[in-house]
CSV table of C-alpha atoms and ligand atoms in Angstrom, one decimal:
chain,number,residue,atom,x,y,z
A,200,UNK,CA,6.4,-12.5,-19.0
A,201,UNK,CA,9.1,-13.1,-21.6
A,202,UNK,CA,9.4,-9.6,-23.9
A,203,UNK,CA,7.6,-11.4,-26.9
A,204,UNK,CA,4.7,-11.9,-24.2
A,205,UNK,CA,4.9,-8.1,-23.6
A,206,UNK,CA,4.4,-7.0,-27.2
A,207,UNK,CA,2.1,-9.3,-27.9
A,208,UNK,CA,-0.3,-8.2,-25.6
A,209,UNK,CA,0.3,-4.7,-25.9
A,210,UNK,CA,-0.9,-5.4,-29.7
A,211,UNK,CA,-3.8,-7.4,-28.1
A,212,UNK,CA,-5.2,-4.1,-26.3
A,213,UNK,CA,-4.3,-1.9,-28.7
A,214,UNK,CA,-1.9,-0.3,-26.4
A,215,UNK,CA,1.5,1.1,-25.5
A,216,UNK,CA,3.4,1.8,-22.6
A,217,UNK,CA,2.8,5.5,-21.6
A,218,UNK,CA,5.6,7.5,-20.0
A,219,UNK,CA,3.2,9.8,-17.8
A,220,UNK,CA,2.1,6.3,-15.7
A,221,UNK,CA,5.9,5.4,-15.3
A,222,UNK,CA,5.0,2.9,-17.6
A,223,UNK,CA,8.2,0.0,-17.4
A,224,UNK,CA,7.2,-3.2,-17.6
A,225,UNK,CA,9.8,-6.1,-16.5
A,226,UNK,CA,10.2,-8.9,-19.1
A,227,UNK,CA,13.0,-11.0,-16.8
A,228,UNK,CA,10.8,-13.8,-15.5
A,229,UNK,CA,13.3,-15.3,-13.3
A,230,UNK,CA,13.9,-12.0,-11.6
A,231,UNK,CA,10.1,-11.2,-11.4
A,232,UNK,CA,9.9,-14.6,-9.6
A,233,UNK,CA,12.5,-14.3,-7.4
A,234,UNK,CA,11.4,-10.3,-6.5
A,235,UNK,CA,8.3,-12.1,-5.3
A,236,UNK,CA,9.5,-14.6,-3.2
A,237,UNK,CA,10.9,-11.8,-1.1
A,238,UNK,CA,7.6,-11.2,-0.2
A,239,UNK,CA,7.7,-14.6,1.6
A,240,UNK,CA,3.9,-15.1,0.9
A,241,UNK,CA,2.4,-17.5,3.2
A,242,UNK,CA,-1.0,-19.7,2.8
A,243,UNK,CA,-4.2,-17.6,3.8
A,244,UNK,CA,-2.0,-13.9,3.2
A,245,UNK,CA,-3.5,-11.1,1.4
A,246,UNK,CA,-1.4,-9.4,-1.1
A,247,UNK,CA,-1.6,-6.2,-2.5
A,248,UNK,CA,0.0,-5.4,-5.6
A,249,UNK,CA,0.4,-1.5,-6.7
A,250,UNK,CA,0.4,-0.9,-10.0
A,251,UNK,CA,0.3,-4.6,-12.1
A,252,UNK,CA,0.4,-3.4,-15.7
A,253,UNK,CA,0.7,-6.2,-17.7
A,254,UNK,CA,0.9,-8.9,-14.6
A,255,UNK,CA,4.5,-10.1,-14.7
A,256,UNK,CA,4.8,-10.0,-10.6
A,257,UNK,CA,1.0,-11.0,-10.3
A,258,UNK,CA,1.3,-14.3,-12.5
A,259,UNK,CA,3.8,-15.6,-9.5
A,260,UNK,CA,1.4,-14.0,-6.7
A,261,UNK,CA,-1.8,-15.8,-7.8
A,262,UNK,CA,-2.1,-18.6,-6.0
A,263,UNK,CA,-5.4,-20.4,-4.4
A,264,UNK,CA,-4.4,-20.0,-1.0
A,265,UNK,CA,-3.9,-16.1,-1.0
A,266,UNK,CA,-6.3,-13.2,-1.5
A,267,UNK,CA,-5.2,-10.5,-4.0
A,268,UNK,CA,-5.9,-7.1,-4.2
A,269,UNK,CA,-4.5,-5.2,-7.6
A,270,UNK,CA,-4.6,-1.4,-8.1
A,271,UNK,CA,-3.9,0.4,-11.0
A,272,UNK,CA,-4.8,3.2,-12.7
A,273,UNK,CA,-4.4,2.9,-16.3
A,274,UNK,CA,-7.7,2.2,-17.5
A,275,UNK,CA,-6.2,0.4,-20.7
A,276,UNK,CA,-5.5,-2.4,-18.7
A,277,UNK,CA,-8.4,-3.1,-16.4
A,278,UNK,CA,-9.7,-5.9,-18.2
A,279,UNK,CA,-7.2,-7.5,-19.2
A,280,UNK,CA,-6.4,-7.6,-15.3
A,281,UNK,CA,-10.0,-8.6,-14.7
A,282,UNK,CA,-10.0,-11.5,-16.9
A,283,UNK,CA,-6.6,-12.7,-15.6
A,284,UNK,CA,-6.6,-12.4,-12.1
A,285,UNK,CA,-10.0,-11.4,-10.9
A,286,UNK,CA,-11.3,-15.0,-9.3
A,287,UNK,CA,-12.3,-15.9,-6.0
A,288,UNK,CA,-11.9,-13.4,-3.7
A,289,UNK,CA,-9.3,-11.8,-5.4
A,290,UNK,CA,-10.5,-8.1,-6.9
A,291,UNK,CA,-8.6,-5.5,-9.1
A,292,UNK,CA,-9.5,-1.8,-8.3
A,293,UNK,CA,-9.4,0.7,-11.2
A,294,UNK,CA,-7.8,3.1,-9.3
A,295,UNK,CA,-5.3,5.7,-8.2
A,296,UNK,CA,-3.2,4.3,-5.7
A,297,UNK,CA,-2.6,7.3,-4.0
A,298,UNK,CA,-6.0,8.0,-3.5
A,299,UNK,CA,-6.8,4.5,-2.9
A,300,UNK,CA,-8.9,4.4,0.8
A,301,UNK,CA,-7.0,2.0,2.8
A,302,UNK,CA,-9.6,1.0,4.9
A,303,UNK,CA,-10.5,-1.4,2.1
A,304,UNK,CA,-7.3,-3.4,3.1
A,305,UNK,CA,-7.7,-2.9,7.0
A,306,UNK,CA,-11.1,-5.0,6.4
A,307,UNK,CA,-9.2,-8.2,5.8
A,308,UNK,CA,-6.2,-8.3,8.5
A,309,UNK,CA,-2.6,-7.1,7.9
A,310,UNK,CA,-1.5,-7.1,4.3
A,311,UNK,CA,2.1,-7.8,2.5
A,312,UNK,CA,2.4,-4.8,-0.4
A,313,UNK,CA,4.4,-5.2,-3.9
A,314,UNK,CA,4.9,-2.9,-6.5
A,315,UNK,CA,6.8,-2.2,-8.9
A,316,UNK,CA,6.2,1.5,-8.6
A,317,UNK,CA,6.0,4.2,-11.0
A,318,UNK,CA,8.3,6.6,-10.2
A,319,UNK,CA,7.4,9.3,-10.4
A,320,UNK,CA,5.2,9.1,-7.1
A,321,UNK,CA,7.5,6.5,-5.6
A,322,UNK,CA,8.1,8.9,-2.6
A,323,UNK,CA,4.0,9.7,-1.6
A,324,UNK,CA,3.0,6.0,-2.2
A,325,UNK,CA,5.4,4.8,0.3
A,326,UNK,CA,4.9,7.9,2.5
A,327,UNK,CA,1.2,6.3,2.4
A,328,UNK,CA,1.5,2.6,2.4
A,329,UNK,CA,4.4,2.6,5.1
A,330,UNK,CA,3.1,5.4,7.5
A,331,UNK,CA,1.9,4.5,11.1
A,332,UNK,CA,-1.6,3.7,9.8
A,333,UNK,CA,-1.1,1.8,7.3
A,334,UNK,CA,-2.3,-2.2,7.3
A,335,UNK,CA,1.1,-3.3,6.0
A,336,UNK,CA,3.1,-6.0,7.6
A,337,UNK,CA,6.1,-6.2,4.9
A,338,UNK,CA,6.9,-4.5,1.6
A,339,UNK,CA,8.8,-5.7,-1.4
A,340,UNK,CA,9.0,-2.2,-3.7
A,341,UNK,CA,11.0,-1.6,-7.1
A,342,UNK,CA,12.3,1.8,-7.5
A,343,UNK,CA,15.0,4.0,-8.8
A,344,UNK,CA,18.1,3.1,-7.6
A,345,UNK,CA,19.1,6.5,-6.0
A,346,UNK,CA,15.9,6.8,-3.9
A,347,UNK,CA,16.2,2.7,-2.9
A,348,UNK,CA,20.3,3.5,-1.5
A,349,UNK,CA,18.4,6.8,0.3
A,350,UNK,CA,15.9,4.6,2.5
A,351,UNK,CA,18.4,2.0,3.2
A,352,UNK,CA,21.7,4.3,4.2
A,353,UNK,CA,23.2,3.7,6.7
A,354,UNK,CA,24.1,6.7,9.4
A,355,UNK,CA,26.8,9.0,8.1
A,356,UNK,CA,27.1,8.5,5.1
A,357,UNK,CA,26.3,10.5,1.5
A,358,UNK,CA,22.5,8.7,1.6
A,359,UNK,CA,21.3,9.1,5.0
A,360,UNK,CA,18.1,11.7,5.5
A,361,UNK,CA,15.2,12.5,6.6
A,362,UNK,CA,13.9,9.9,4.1
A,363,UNK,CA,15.8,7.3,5.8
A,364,UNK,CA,14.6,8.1,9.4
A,365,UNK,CA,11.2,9.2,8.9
A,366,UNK,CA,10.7,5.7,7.4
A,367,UNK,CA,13.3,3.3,8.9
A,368,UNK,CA,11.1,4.6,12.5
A,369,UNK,CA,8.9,1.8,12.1
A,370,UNK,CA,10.6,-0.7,9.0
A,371,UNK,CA,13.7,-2.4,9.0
A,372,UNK,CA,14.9,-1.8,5.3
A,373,UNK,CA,17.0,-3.4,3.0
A,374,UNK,CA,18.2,-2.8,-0.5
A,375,UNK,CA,18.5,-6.3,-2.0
A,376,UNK,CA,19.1,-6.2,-5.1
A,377,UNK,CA,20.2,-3.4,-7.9
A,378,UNK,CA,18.0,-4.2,-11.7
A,379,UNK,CA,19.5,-3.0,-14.7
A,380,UNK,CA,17.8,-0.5,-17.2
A,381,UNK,CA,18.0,-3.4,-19.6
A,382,UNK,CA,15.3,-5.6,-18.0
A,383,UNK,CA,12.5,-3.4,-18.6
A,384,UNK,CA,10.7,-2.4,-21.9
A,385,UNK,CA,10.7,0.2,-22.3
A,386,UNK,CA,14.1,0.9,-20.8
A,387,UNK,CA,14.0,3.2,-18.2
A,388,UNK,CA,16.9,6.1,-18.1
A,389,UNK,CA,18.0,5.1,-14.8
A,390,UNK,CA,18.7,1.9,-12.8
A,391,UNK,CA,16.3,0.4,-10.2
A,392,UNK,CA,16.6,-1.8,-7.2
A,393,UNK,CA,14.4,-4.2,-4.7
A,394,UNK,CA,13.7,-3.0,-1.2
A,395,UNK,CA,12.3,-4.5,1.5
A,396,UNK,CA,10.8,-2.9,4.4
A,397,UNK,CA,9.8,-5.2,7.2
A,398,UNK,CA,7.7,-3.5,10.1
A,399,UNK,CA,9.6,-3.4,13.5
A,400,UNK,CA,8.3,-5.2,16.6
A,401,UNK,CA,6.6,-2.6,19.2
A,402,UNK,CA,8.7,-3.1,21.2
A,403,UNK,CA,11.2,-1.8,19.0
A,404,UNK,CA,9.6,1.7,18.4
A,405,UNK,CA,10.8,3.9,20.4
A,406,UNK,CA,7.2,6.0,21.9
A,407,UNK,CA,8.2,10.0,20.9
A,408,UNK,CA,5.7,12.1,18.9
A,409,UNK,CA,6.3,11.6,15.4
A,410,UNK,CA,5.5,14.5,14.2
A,411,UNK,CA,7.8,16.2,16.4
A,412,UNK,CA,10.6,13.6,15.2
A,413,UNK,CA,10.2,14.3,11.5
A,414,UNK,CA,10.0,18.0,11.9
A,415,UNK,CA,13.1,18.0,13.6
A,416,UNK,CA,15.0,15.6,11.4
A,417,UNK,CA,13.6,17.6,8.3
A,418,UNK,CA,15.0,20.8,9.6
A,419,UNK,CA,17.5,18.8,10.7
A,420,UNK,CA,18.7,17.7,6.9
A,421,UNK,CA,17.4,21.2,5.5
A,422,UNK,CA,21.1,22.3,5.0
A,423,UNK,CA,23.2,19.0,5.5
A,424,UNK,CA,26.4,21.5,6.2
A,425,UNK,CA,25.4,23.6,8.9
A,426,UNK,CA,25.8,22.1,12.7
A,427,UNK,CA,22.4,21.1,14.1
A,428,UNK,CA,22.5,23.8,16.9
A,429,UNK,CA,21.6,26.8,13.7
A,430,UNK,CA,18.9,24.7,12.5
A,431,UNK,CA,17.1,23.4,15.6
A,432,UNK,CA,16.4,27.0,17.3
A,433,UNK,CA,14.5,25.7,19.9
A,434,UNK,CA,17.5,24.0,21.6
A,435,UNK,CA,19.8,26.6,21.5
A,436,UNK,CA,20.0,27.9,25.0
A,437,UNK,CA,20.6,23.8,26.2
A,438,UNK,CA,22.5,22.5,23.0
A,439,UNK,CA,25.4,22.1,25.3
A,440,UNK,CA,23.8,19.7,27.4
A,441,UNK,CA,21.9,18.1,25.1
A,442,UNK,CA,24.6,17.6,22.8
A,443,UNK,CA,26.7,16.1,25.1
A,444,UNK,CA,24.3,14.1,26.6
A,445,UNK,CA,23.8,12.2,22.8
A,446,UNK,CA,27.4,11.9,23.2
A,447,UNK,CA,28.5,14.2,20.9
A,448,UNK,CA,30.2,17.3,20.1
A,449,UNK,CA,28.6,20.7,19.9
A,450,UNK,CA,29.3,20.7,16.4
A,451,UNK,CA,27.2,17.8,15.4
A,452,UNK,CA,25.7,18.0,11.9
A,453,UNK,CA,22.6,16.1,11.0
A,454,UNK,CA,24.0,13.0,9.6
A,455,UNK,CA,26.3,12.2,12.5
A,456,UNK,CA,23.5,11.3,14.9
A,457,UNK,CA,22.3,8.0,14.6
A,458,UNK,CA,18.7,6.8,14.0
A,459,UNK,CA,18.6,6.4,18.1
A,460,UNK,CA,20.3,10.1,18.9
A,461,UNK,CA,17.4,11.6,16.8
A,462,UNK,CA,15.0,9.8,18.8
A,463,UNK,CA,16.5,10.8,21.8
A,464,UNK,CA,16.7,14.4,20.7
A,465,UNK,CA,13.0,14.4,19.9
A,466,UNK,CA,12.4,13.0,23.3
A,467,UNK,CA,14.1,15.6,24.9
A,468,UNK,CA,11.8,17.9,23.2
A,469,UNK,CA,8.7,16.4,24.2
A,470,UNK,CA,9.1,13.5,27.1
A,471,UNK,CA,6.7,11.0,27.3
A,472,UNK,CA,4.8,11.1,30.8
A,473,UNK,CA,3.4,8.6,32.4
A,474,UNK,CA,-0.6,9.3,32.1
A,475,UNK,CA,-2.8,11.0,33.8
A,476,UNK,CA,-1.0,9.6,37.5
A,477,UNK,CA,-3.3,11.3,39.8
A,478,UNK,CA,-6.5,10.6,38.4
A,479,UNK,CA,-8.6,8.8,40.9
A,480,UNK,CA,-11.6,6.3,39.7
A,481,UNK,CA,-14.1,4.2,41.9
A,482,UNK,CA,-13.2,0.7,42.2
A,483,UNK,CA,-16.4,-1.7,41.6
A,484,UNK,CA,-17.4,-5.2,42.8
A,485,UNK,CA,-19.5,-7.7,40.0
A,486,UNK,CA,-22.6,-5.7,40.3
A,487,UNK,CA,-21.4,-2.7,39.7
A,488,UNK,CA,-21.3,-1.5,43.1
A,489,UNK,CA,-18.7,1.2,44.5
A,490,UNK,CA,-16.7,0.2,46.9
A,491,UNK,CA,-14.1,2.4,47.2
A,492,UNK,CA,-12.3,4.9,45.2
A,493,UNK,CA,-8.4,4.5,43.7
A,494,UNK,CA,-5.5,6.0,41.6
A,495,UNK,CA,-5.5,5.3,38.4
A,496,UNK,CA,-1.9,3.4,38.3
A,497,UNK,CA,-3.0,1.8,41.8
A,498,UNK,CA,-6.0,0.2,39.9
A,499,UNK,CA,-4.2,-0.7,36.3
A,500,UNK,CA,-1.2,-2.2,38.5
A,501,UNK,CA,-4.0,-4.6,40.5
A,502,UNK,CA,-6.1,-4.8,37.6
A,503,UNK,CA,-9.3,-4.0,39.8
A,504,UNK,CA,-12.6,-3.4,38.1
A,505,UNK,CA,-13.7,-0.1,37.6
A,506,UNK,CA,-15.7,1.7,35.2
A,507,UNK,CA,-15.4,3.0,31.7
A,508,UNK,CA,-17.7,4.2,28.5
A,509,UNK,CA,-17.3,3.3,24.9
A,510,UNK,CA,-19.1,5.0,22.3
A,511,UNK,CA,-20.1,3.4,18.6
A,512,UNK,CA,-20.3,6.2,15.7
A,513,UNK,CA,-21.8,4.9,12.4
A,514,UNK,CA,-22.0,7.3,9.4
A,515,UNK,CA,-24.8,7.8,7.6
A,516,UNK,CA,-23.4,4.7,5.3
A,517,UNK,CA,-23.2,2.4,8.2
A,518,UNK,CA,-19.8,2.6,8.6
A,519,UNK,CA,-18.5,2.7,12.0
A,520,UNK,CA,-15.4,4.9,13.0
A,521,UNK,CA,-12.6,3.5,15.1
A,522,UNK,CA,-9.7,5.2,16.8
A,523,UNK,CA,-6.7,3.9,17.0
A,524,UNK,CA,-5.3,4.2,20.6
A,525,UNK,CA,-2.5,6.4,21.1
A,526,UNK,CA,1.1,4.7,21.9
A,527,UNK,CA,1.3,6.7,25.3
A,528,UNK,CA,-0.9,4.6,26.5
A,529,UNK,CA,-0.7,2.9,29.8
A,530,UNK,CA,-2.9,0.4,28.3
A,531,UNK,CA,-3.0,-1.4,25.4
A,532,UNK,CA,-1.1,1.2,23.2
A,533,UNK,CA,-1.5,1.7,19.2
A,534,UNK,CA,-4.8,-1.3,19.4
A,535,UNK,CA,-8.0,-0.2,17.4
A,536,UNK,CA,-10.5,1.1,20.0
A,537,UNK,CA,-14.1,2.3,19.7
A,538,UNK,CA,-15.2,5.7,18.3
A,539,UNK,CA,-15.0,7.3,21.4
A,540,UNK,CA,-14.0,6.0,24.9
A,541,UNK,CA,-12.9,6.5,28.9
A,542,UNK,CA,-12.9,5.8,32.2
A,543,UNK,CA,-16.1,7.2,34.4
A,544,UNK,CA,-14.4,9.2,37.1
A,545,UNK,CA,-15.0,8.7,40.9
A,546,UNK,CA,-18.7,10.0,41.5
A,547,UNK,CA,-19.3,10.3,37.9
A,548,UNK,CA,-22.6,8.3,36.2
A,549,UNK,CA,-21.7,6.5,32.9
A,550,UNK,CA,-24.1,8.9,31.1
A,551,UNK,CA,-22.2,12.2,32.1
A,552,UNK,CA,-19.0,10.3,31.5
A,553,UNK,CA,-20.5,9.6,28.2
A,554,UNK,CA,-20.9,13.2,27.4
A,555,UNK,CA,-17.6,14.0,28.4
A,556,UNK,CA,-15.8,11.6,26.3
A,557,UNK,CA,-17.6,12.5,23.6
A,558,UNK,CA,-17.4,16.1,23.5
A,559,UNK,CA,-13.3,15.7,24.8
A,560,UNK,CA,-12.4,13.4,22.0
A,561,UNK,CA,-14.5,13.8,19.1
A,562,UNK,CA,-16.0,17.5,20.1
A,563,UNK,CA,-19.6,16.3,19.7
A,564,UNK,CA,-22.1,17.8,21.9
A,565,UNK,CA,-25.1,15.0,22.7
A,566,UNK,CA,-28.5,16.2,22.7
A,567,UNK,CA,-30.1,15.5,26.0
B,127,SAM,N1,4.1,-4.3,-12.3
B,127,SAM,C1,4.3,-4.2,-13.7
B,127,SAM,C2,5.6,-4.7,-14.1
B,127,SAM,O1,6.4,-5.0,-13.2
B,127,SAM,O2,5.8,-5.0,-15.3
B,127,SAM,C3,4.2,-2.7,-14.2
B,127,SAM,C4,5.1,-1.8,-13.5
B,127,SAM,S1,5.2,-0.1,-14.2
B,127,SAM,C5,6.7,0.4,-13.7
B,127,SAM,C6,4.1,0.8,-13.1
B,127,SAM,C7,2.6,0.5,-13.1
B,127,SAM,O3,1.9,1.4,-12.2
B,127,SAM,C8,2.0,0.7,-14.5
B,127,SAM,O4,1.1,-0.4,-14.8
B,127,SAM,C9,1.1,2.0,-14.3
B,127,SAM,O5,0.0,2.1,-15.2
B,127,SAM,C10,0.8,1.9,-12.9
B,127,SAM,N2,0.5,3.2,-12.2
B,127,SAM,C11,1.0,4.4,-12.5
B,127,SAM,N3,0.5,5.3,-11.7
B,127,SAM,C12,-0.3,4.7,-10.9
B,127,SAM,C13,-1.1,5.1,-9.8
B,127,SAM,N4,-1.2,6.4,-9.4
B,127,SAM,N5,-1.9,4.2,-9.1
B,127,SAM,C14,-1.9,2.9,-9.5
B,127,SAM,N6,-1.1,2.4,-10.5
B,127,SAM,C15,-0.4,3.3,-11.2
């Protein structure tokens, strides 16, 4: 959209940008075009788009081979979106996109997010679309420049926080390209730049509790000057050790560890164990007959067949609730499971195992 185009339609719908919805919109179309080829869209991908406005990024996302999903929340705009864009299977939500429910993206495989975000709630929308849960396989985001150079800092310098590790955890970031004030109307007071967050490989995600890591790494940053071993209490009678088992001096202040020595620290202070070792189940044959009874490991190792519930919960909508498995896991880690599941332990009938589970996990009790 050329600036002309902007005003234009502005005057169509009786409307001007308002500064409480962070309203810039970007009137470079070479830049909006190449912004969007960073999302490296792909026949048959769904896109989401936060925040469209007027529909300079969505113009270059619409194409017949991808599904589009648009949220924004200035009411102003909805059918002018509508009429544009909404074709096919392609829908725009009037909506808040930090209330949106993102089970409406899960329904339709993993998802590649763009926005040119507002920002003033640049930090919660990507606390929500690039947490753990969220269906996002990439993300191409516009923001301020100062909170852009925070996610992708590298360790020790100025930048680097708990910003930076909380959400490099799971994304490989990087700034790609800084926007001047001058290609938005209106002009913004500050600079922008692209990001790109791309989500790690499992394999690359180190299992520790997160919650753990980023209450840490908060405290951690809390007071960037003061060494680590004032601000993490819980350490103190160890730090020694600890500190020179990361490989660094007592001394240490946040920003000198790297993403991996955080990881480590919140390791030590919760290790992962390997699950449940002793637990013992009966080993079955084709028709479901005990033939002997196992450790757990033992039977996961040999992949014999034993026995195990899963439960289906359905609201009173019809919609079912899934868990997503934990990434302790011995099996299958971080994969969508039923609403409630588990092994039937050695003597156990599926129905009392079914009770268990239930009343463990989800703290139901079944009626008899
Ligand atoms: N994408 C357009 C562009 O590049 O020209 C508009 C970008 S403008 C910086 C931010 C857009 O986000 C506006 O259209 C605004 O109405 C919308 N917006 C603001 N707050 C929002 C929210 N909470 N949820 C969804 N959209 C929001």
């Amino acid at each position: 959209m050329t600036l002309s185009d902007i005003q234009r339609l502005l005057a169509e719908l009786e409307t001007h940008p308002t500064r409480s919805l962070g309203q810039n919109f970007l009137h470079d179309q070479n830049l909006a075009r190449s912004i969007v080829a960073l999302l490296d869209i792909q026949p048959g991908d769904h896109i989401v788009e936060i925040g469209p406005g007027l529909g300079a990024l969505t113009e270059f996302l619409a194409t017949p081979e991808t599904r589009l999903t648009l949220i924004e929340k200035d009411s102003r705009l909805i059918s002018h979106l509508k009429s544009k864009f909404e074709h096919g299977t392609n829908r725009v939500f009037h909506a808040d996109a930090l209330e949106f429910d993102l089970r409406e993206l899960w329904g339709h495989g993993p998802v590649k997010i763009i926005g040119n975000l507002p920002y003033y709630i640049s930090t919660p929308l990507i606390a929500k679309y690039a947490s753990a849960l969220s269906p996002a396989s990439a993300l191409v985001l516009t923001l301020q420049l100062e909170l852009a150079q925070r996610l992708g800092a590298a360790h020790d310098t100025s930048d680097y926080g708990a910003m930076t590790l909380c959400t490099g955890r799971r994304w490989d970031i990087r700034l790609e390209r800084k926007l001047p004030a001058s290609v938005f109307f209106p002009r913004p007071k500050v600079d922008s730049a692209v990001i790109t967050l791309r989500r790690k490989p499992r394999a690359r995600v180190r299992a520790i509790d997160d919650s753990i890591f980023e209450s840490l790494v908060r405290r951690g940053f809390s007071e960037r000057r003061k060494q680590l071993r004032n601000l993490l209490p819980e350490f103190k009678n160890d730090w020694e050790k600890i500190s020179a088992a990361l490989g660094m001096p007592p001394t240490v202040r946040a920003e000198q560890l790297s993403p991996a020595q955080w990881e480590s620290l919140a390791f030590t202070a919760a290790p992962a164990t390997a699950q449940h070792g002793n637990e013992r189940f009966d080993i079955v044959d084709d028709q479901d007959q005990v033939v002997r009874s196992e450790f757990r490991d033992v039977i996961h190792v040999n992949n014999l067949l034993h026995r195990a519930v899963h439960m289906l919960l359905f609201n009173a909508s019809g919609e079912l609730y899934l868990q997503k498995r934990s990434i302790w896991k011995d099996r299958n880690p971080g994969l969508w499971d039923s609403s409630a599941a588990g092994h039937v332990d050695s003597g156990e009938d599926y129905l009392t195992a079914a009770r268990r589970e239930l009343q463990e996990e989800l703290g139901i009790e079944a009626p008899s």
